Amino acid sequence: MAVMDELVYRPAPVSEQILEAASDAAAQCGYDQTEEALLDHAILDVRWVSGDSVRSLYPEFLEPPCSFAPDEIVRIDWLTWAVPLRFDGRYEKSVITRAESIVVAVSTLVKREVFTYGLGPEYNWLEWQDGGSPPEDLPDGVFEALGELIAGDWREDVREDAEMDPNYLDNLHPKVRAAVTEVIEGRD
């Protein structure tokens, strides 16, 4: 596979349809669906890859079975935030933040056919790469989703965990404390 740092981009606007499909791809592929719950995601950038870069770095994808058009390839950079499905009592400390990039054909993207498992062209993307260090600060949307998980799927586990420590609430991040308080006090 090519190195994404070698890509050259062409200036062109990205349609709302492509941006929506990019967001869907991040929400579908940016976490382990069998082991994690997705809390939030953000698209950092969507850029058109130049046809010359595609021909030079991904020639195998221009032939069957893929036959992608070299001028219809984009690079998407995203962040995702997820937590293990199983409650571990660590709340925001268990959040897994990922920065990833994908090079994909627009036709595949807008048909929502970006997959995470397969071999070679069956992946339906040209290249996937882990990004640099993601930001350490969690956005408010992550805390809101954590609150929903605390009040929902983790409800009973949160109650059991809190029963073991009379100072339980004192050790929590202020942005999860309200959700945990509601669960402990039995409010719906």
PDB file of C-alpha atoms in Angstrom:
ATOM      1  CA  MET A   1       0.000   0.000   0.000  1.00  0.00           C
ATOM      2  CA  ALA A   2       1.040   3.576  -0.628  1.00  0.00           C
ATOM      3  CA  VAL A   3       1.924   6.042   2.053  1.00  0.00           C
ATOM      4  CA  MET A   4      -0.770   8.690   2.435  1.00  0.00           C
ATOM      5  CA  ASP A   5       1.851  11.375   2.987  1.00  0.00           C
ATOM      6  CA  GLU A   6       2.775  11.037  -0.698  1.00  0.00           C
ATOM      7  CA  LEU A   7      -0.704  11.948  -1.923  1.00  0.00           C
ATOM      8  CA  VAL A   8      -1.274  15.143  -3.865  1.00  0.00           C
ATOM      9  CA  TYR A   9      -4.700  16.757  -3.641  1.00  0.00           C
ATOM     10  CA  ARG A  10      -6.693  18.778  -6.118  1.00  0.00           C
ATOM     11  CA  PRO A  11      -8.689  21.798  -5.029  1.00  0.00           C
ATOM     12  CA  ALA A  12     -12.365  21.144  -5.569  1.00  0.00           C
ATOM     13  CA  PRO A  13     -15.453  21.536  -3.409  1.00  0.00           C
ATOM     14  CA  VAL A  14     -16.816  18.469  -1.652  1.00  0.00           C
ATOM     15  CA  SER A  15     -20.589  18.037  -1.890  1.00  0.00           C
ATOM     16  CA  GLU A  16     -22.907  17.710   1.083  1.00  0.00           C
ATOM     17  CA  GLN A  17     -23.722  14.168  -0.103  1.00  0.00           C
ATOM     18  CA  ILE A  18     -20.046  13.185   0.144  1.00  0.00           C
ATOM     19  CA  LEU A  19     -19.699  14.828   3.573  1.00  0.00           C
ATOM     20  CA  GLU A  20     -22.753  12.929   4.853  1.00  0.00           C
ATOM     21  CA  ALA A  21     -21.428   9.653   3.444  1.00  0.00           C
ATOM     22  CA  ALA A  22     -18.019  10.338   5.029  1.00  0.00           C
ATOM     23  CA  SER A  23     -19.720  10.864   8.389  1.00  0.00           C
ATOM     24  CA  ASP A  24     -21.619   7.586   7.963  1.00  0.00           C
ATOM     25  CA  ALA A  25     -18.376   5.755   7.109  1.00  0.00           C
ATOM     26  CA  ALA A  26     -16.691   7.062  10.260  1.00  0.00           C
ATOM     27  CA  ALA A  27     -19.701   6.071  12.369  1.00  0.00           C
ATOM     28  CA  GLN A  28     -19.733   2.587  10.837  1.00  0.00           C
ATOM     29  CA  CYS A  29     -16.022   1.832  10.606  1.00  0.00           C
ATOM     30  CA  GLY A  30     -14.355   3.908  13.312  1.00  0.00           C
ATOM     31  CA  TYR A  31     -14.826   1.429  16.142  1.00  0.00           C
ATOM     32  CA  ASP A  32     -15.132  -2.300  16.891  1.00  0.00           C
ATOM     33  CA  GLN A  33     -18.880  -2.899  16.637  1.00  0.00           C
ATOM     34  CA  THR A  34     -18.697  -6.215  18.480  1.00  0.00           C
ATOM     35  CA  GLU A  35     -16.753  -4.949  21.509  1.00  0.00           C
ATOM     36  CA  GLU A  36     -17.380  -1.198  21.719  1.00  0.00           C
ATOM     37  CA  ALA A  37     -20.117   1.422  21.788  1.00  0.00           C
ATOM     38  CA  LEU A  38     -19.574   4.450  19.561  1.00  0.00           C
ATOM     39  CA  LEU A  39     -19.949   7.673  21.529  1.00  0.00           C
ATOM     40  CA  ASP A  40     -19.202  10.297  18.892  1.00  0.00           C
ATOM     41  CA  HIS A  41     -17.272  10.970  15.707  1.00  0.00           C
ATOM     42  CA  ALA A  42     -15.999  13.977  13.799  1.00  0.00           C
ATOM     43  CA  ILE A  43     -14.888  14.456  10.218  1.00  0.00           C
ATOM     44  CA  LEU A  44     -11.656  16.440  10.208  1.00  0.00           C
ATOM     45  CA  ASP A  45     -11.160  16.758   6.462  1.00  0.00           C
ATOM     46  CA  VAL A  46     -12.358  15.422   3.114  1.00  0.00           C
ATOM     47  CA  ARG A  47     -10.033  16.077   0.175  1.00  0.00           C
ATOM     48  CA  TRP A  48     -10.042  15.093  -3.475  1.00  0.00           C
ATOM     49  CA  VAL A  49      -6.959  13.050  -4.406  1.00  0.00           C
ATOM     50  CA  SER A  50      -5.396  14.067  -7.720  1.00  0.00           C
ATOM     51  CA  GLY A  51      -5.819  11.613 -10.580  1.00  0.00           C
ATOM     52  CA  ASP A  52      -2.032  11.506 -11.031  1.00  0.00           C
ATOM     53  CA  SER A  53      -1.576  10.421  -7.397  1.00  0.00           C
ATOM     54  CA  VAL A  54      -4.152   7.677  -7.838  1.00  0.00           C
ATOM     55  CA  ARG A  55      -2.548   6.423 -11.059  1.00  0.00           C
ATOM     56  CA  SER A  56       0.905   6.503  -9.465  1.00  0.00           C
ATOM     57  CA  LEU A  57       0.137   5.098  -6.011  1.00  0.00           C
ATOM     58  CA  TYR A  58      -2.933   2.884  -6.501  1.00  0.00           C
ATOM     59  CA  PRO A  59      -2.765   1.502 -10.075  1.00  0.00           C
ATOM     60  CA  GLU A  60      -4.157  -1.891  -9.007  1.00  0.00           C
ATOM     61  CA  PHE A  61      -7.479  -0.239  -8.115  1.00  0.00           C
ATOM     62  CA  LEU A  62      -7.928   1.175 -11.616  1.00  0.00           C
ATOM     63  CA  GLU A  63      -8.257  -2.319 -13.103  1.00  0.00           C
ATOM     64  CA  PRO A  64     -10.892  -5.030 -12.565  1.00  0.00           C
ATOM     65  CA  PRO A  65     -12.387  -5.999 -10.228  1.00  0.00           C
ATOM     66  CA  CYS A  66     -12.403  -2.419  -8.880  1.00  0.00           C
ATOM     67  CA  SER A  67     -11.993  -0.233 -11.974  1.00  0.00           C
ATOM     68  CA  PHE A  68     -12.262   2.977  -9.944  1.00  0.00           C
ATOM     69  CA  ALA A  69     -12.057   6.265 -11.844  1.00  0.00           C
ATOM     70  CA  PRO A  70      -8.810   8.048 -10.875  1.00  0.00           C
ATOM     71  CA  ASP A  71     -10.542  11.432 -10.572  1.00  0.00           C
ATOM     72  CA  GLU A  72     -13.220  10.157  -8.179  1.00  0.00           C
ATOM     73  CA  ILE A  73     -11.072   9.304  -5.166  1.00  0.00           C
ATOM     74  CA  VAL A  74     -11.171  11.164  -1.832  1.00  0.00           C
ATOM     75  CA  ARG A  75      -9.227  11.036   1.389  1.00  0.00           C
ATOM     76  CA  ILE A  76     -11.230  11.300   4.611  1.00  0.00           C
ATOM     77  CA  ASP A  77      -9.671  12.041   8.002  1.00  0.00           C
ATOM     78  CA  TRP A  78     -11.805  11.420  11.086  1.00  0.00           C
ATOM     79  CA  LEU A  79     -11.841  11.040  14.847  1.00  0.00           C
ATOM     80  CA  THR A  80     -13.990   8.546  16.726  1.00  0.00           C
ATOM     81  CA  TRP A  81     -14.654   8.069  20.423  1.00  0.00           C
ATOM     82  CA  ALA A  82     -15.839   4.702  21.744  1.00  0.00           C
ATOM     83  CA  VAL A  83     -15.945   2.761  25.007  1.00  0.00           C
ATOM     84  CA  PRO A  84     -15.960  -0.956  25.758  1.00  0.00           C
ATOM     85  CA  LEU A  85     -19.519  -2.309  25.808  1.00  0.00           C
ATOM     86  CA  ARG A  86     -18.891  -3.901  29.197  1.00  0.00           C
ATOM     87  CA  PHE A  87     -19.013  -1.464  32.082  1.00  0.00           C
ATOM     88  CA  ASP A  88     -15.659  -1.152  33.833  1.00  0.00           C
ATOM     89  CA  GLY A  89     -16.362   1.741  36.227  1.00  0.00           C
ATOM     90  CA  ARG A  90     -13.819   3.998  34.546  1.00  0.00           C
ATOM     91  CA  TYR A  91     -16.295   6.182  32.603  1.00  0.00           C
ATOM     92  CA  GLU A  92     -14.385   8.841  30.600  1.00  0.00           C
ATOM     93  CA  LYS A  93     -11.058   7.134  31.384  1.00  0.00           C
ATOM     94  CA  SER A  94     -12.142   4.125  29.313  1.00  0.00           C
ATOM     95  CA  VAL A  95     -12.867   6.205  26.204  1.00  0.00           C
ATOM     96  CA  ILE A  96     -10.878   5.044  23.191  1.00  0.00           C
ATOM     97  CA  THR A  97     -10.073   7.908  20.833  1.00  0.00           C
ATOM     98  CA  ARG A  98      -8.984   7.033  17.313  1.00  0.00           C
ATOM     99  CA  ALA A  99      -7.671   9.244  14.532  1.00  0.00           C
ATOM    100  CA  GLU A 100      -7.923   7.473  11.177  1.00  0.00           C
ATOM    101  CA  SER A 101      -7.691   8.242   7.491  1.00  0.00           C
ATOM    102  CA  ILE A 102      -9.151   6.412   4.536  1.00  0.00           C
ATOM    103  CA  VAL A 103      -8.707   6.742   0.776  1.00  0.00           C
ATOM    104  CA  VAL A 104     -11.867   5.630  -0.988  1.00  0.00           C
ATOM    105  CA  ALA A 105     -13.765   5.914  -4.266  1.00  0.00           C
ATOM    106  CA  VAL A 106     -16.665   8.362  -4.067  1.00  0.00           C
ATOM    107  CA  SER A 107     -18.958   5.806  -5.739  1.00  0.00           C
ATOM    108  CA  THR A 108     -18.246   3.330  -2.929  1.00  0.00           C
ATOM    109  CA  LEU A 109     -18.611   6.005  -0.275  1.00  0.00           C
ATOM    110  CA  VAL A 110     -21.986   7.383  -1.378  1.00  0.00           C
ATOM    111  CA  LYS A 111     -23.408   3.856  -1.761  1.00  0.00           C
ATOM    112  CA  ARG A 112     -22.432   3.277   1.899  1.00  0.00           C
ATOM    113  CA  GLU A 113     -20.286   0.279   0.890  1.00  0.00           C
ATOM    114  CA  VAL A 114     -17.188   1.007   2.973  1.00  0.00           C
ATOM    115  CA  PHE A 115     -16.368  -2.180   4.876  1.00  0.00           C
ATOM    116  CA  THR A 116     -13.805  -2.969   7.548  1.00  0.00           C
ATOM    117  CA  TYR A 117     -13.305  -6.665   6.842  1.00  0.00           C
ATOM    118  CA  GLY A 118     -12.145  -8.431   3.690  1.00  0.00           C
ATOM    119  CA  LEU A 119      -9.064  -8.959   1.598  1.00  0.00           C
ATOM    120  CA  GLY A 120      -7.612  -6.552  -0.922  1.00  0.00           C
ATOM    121  CA  PRO A 121     -10.267  -4.923  -3.114  1.00  0.00           C
ATOM    122  CA  GLU A 122     -13.064  -6.531  -1.104  1.00  0.00           C
ATOM    123  CA  TYR A 123     -12.424  -3.916   1.593  1.00  0.00           C
ATOM    124  CA  ASN A 124     -13.849  -1.355  -0.843  1.00  0.00           C
ATOM    125  CA  TRP A 125     -11.245   1.231   0.106  1.00  0.00           C
ATOM    126  CA  LEU A 126      -7.811   1.887  -1.332  1.00  0.00           C
ATOM    127  CA  GLU A 127      -5.918   2.573   1.881  1.00  0.00           C
ATOM    128  CA  TRP A 128      -6.607   2.846   5.616  1.00  0.00           C
ATOM    129  CA  GLN A 129      -4.219   4.409   8.088  1.00  0.00           C
ATOM    130  CA  ASP A 130      -4.159   5.163  11.781  1.00  0.00           C
ATOM    131  CA  GLY A 131      -3.679   8.873  12.216  1.00  0.00           C
ATOM    132  CA  GLY A 132      -1.459  10.802  14.545  1.00  0.00           C
ATOM    133  CA  SER A 133      -2.050  11.364  18.201  1.00  0.00           C
ATOM    134  CA  PRO A 134      -5.699  12.215  18.796  1.00  0.00           C
ATOM    135  CA  PRO A 135      -6.594  15.121  21.072  1.00  0.00           C
ATOM    136  CA  GLU A 136      -6.755  14.330  24.776  1.00  0.00           C
ATOM    137  CA  ASP A 137      -9.737  16.537  25.574  1.00  0.00           C
ATOM    138  CA  LEU A 138     -13.089  14.856  25.057  1.00  0.00           C
ATOM    139  CA  PRO A 139     -15.828  16.853  23.316  1.00  0.00           C
ATOM    140  CA  ASP A 140     -19.153  17.488  25.046  1.00  0.00           C
ATOM    141  CA  GLY A 141     -20.886  15.036  22.688  1.00  0.00           C
ATOM    142  CA  VAL A 142     -18.806  12.209  24.160  1.00  0.00           C
ATOM    143  CA  PHE A 143     -19.931  13.088  27.681  1.00  0.00           C
ATOM    144  CA  GLU A 144     -23.563  13.314  26.536  1.00  0.00           C
ATOM    145  CA  ALA A 145     -23.334   9.856  24.953  1.00  0.00           C
ATOM    146  CA  LEU A 146     -21.628   8.508  28.093  1.00  0.00           C
ATOM    147  CA  GLY A 147     -24.542   9.897  30.117  1.00  0.00           C
ATOM    148  CA  GLU A 148     -26.992   8.013  27.892  1.00  0.00           C
ATOM    149  CA  LEU A 149     -24.982   4.806  28.301  1.00  0.00           C
ATOM    150  CA  ILE A 150     -24.838   5.308  32.087  1.00  0.00           C
ATOM    151  CA  ALA A 151     -28.619   5.792  32.238  1.00  0.00           C
ATOM    152  CA  GLY A 152     -29.235   2.969  29.773  1.00  0.00           C
ATOM    153  CA  ASP A 153     -27.171  -0.177  29.241  1.00  0.00           C
ATOM    154  CA  TRP A 154     -24.831   0.442  32.191  1.00  0.00           C
ATOM    155  CA  ARG A 155     -27.570   1.407  34.674  1.00  0.00           C
ATOM    156  CA  GLU A 156     -27.497  -1.682  36.917  1.00  0.00           C
ATOM    157  CA  ASP A 157     -23.700  -1.957  36.821  1.00  0.00           C
ATOM    158  CA  VAL A 158     -23.392   1.704  37.847  1.00  0.00           C
ATOM    159  CA  ARG A 159     -25.733   1.138  40.810  1.00  0.00           C
ATOM    160  CA  GLU A 160     -23.809  -1.930  41.962  1.00  0.00           C
ATOM    161  CA  ASP A 161     -20.479  -0.144  41.600  1.00  0.00           C
ATOM    162  CA  ALA A 162     -21.721   2.898  43.550  1.00  0.00           C
ATOM    163  CA  GLU A 163     -23.069   0.759  46.424  1.00  0.00           C
ATOM    164  CA  MET A 164     -19.512  -0.324  47.279  1.00  0.00           C
ATOM    165  CA  ASP A 165     -18.180   3.198  47.925  1.00  0.00           C
ATOM    166  CA  PRO A 166     -19.977   5.876  49.976  1.00  0.00           C
ATOM    167  CA  ASN A 167     -17.778   8.546  48.337  1.00  0.00           C
ATOM    168  CA  TYR A 168     -18.373   7.235  44.822  1.00  0.00           C
ATOM    169  CA  LEU A 169     -19.661  10.504  43.374  1.00  0.00           C
ATOM    170  CA  ASP A 170     -16.682  12.473  44.715  1.00  0.00           C
ATOM    171  CA  ASN A 171     -14.297  10.605  42.424  1.00  0.00           C
ATOM    172  CA  LEU A 172     -16.220  11.190  39.194  1.00  0.00           C
ATOM    173  CA  HIS A 173     -15.583  13.663  36.414  1.00  0.00           C
ATOM    174  CA  PRO A 174     -18.046  16.563  36.779  1.00  0.00           C
ATOM    175  CA  LYS A 175     -19.475  15.876  33.308  1.00  0.00           C
ATOM    176  CA  VAL A 176     -20.589  12.326  34.219  1.00  0.00           C
ATOM    177  CA  ARG A 177     -21.549  12.989  37.840  1.00  0.00           C
ATOM    178  CA  ALA A 178     -25.127  14.156  37.069  1.00  0.00           C
ATOM    179  CA  ALA A 179     -25.928  11.036  35.030  1.00  0.00           C
ATOM    180  CA  VAL A 180     -24.504   8.751  37.723  1.00  0.00           C
ATOM    181  CA  THR A 181     -26.393  10.657  40.444  1.00  0.00           C
ATOM    182  CA  GLU A 182     -29.682  10.124  38.591  1.00  0.00           C
ATOM    183  CA  VAL A 183     -28.996   6.387  38.295  1.00  0.00           C
ATOM    184  CA  ILE A 184     -28.026   6.047  41.969  1.00  0.00           C
ATOM    185  CA  GLU A 185     -31.108   7.960  43.090  1.00  0.00           C
ATOM    186  CA  GLY A 186     -33.277   5.834  40.821  1.00  0.00           C
ATOM    187  CA  ARG A 187     -34.535   8.654  38.601  1.00  0.00           C
ATOM    188  CA  ASP A 188     -35.529   7.825  35.044  1.00  0.00           C
TER     189      ASP A 188
END
